[in-house]
Every structure is written in structure tokens, then in C-alpha cells.
Protein backbone atom coordinates (compact mmCIF):
# COMPACT_ATOMS: atom_id res chain seq x y z
CA UNK A 1 210.17 89.12 134.61
CA UNK A 2 213.64 87.63 134.07
CA UNK A 3 213.04 87.59 130.30
CA UNK A 4 212.13 91.29 130.34
CA UNK A 5 215.29 92.23 132.23
CA UNK A 6 217.36 90.19 129.77
CA UNK A 7 215.78 92.03 126.83
CA UNK A 8 216.46 95.44 128.33
CA UNK A 9 219.99 94.37 129.22
CA UNK A 10 220.56 93.42 125.59
CA UNK A 11 219.16 96.78 124.46
CA UNK A 12 221.49 98.65 126.80
CA UNK A 13 224.49 96.69 125.55
CA UNK A 14 223.50 97.37 121.94
CA UNK A 15 223.11 101.08 122.71
CA UNK A 16 226.61 101.22 124.17
CA UNK A 17 228.23 99.19 121.37
CA UNK A 18 226.49 100.78 118.39
CA UNK A 19 224.89 104.12 119.35
CA UNK A 20 224.46 105.08 115.68
CA UNK A 21 222.38 102.00 114.87
CA UNK A 22 220.50 102.28 118.15
CA UNK A 23 219.30 105.78 117.22
CA UNK A 24 218.17 104.70 113.76
CA UNK A 25 216.65 101.28 114.48
CA UNK A 26 215.63 100.99 118.11
CA UNK A 27 214.90 104.42 119.50
CA UNK A 28 211.67 105.06 117.51
CA UNK A 29 210.22 101.79 118.82
CA UNK A 30 211.53 102.03 122.37
CA UNK A 31 208.51 104.01 123.56
CA UNK A 32 206.20 101.31 122.27
CA UNK A 33 208.24 98.64 124.08
CA UNK A 34 208.20 100.61 127.33
CA UNK A 35 204.46 101.16 126.94
CA UNK A 36 203.91 97.44 126.44
CA UNK A 37 206.06 96.64 129.45
CA UNK A 38 204.04 99.02 131.58
CA UNK A 39 200.77 97.51 130.39
CA UNK A 40 202.07 94.03 131.20
CA UNK A 41 203.09 95.15 134.69
CA UNK A 42 199.63 96.60 135.27
CA UNK A 43 198.30 93.07 135.30
CA UNK A 44 200.56 92.50 138.32
CA UNK A 45 199.01 95.58 139.98
CA UNK A 46 201.44 98.38 139.07
CA UNK A 47 198.97 101.08 138.00
CA UNK A 48 201.56 103.90 138.30
CA UNK A 49 203.70 102.23 135.66
CA UNK A 50 200.66 101.90 133.41
CA UNK A 51 200.23 105.66 133.31
CA UNK A 52 203.94 106.22 132.67
CA UNK A 53 203.91 103.55 129.97
CA UNK A 54 200.96 105.05 128.12
CA UNK A 55 202.68 108.45 128.06
CA UNK A 56 205.88 106.89 126.73
CA UNK A 57 203.85 104.88 124.25
CA UNK A 58 202.43 108.13 122.85
CA UNK A 59 205.95 109.59 122.66
CA UNK A 60 207.22 106.46 120.90
CA UNK A 61 204.43 106.57 118.33
CA UNK A 62 205.05 110.28 117.72
CA UNK A 63 208.77 109.69 117.19
CA UNK A 64 208.01 106.77 114.88
CA UNK A 65 205.64 108.88 112.77
CA UNK A 66 208.18 111.69 112.48
CA UNK A 67 211.02 109.37 111.43
């Protein structure tokens, strides 16, 4: 779990430092990352996050296909 929080911390720092690059490079894939995080947390018993993650995964894929 510490590794996941470090990754999201790095993403937040990157978003604040370079918002232009964040929009172009990271944002289309962020939904997929959040979806994967939610699926990983489901193994630990967080079924509510699974549902939220799948919805965000769909949004991330849609954004990626439109870009």
C-alpha cells in the first residue's frame, strides 16, 4: 500500500509542476490506473472501491479512445 501512495503522490506532484504534460500524457490513462487500484483493493475486501474503479476504468478507456 505504501508503494501505491508513493505513486499517486508522484502523480500529484507532476500534475502541479507540469499541468500541460499531465493533461496530454497521464490523464487518458489515469482512469485505467484508478480502475486497477480498485481491483487490487478488492482482494483486500473493498468491494465498494471495485465498483467505483470499474466505472472510472470505463471512463479512462473512453477518454483514451477519444484522444
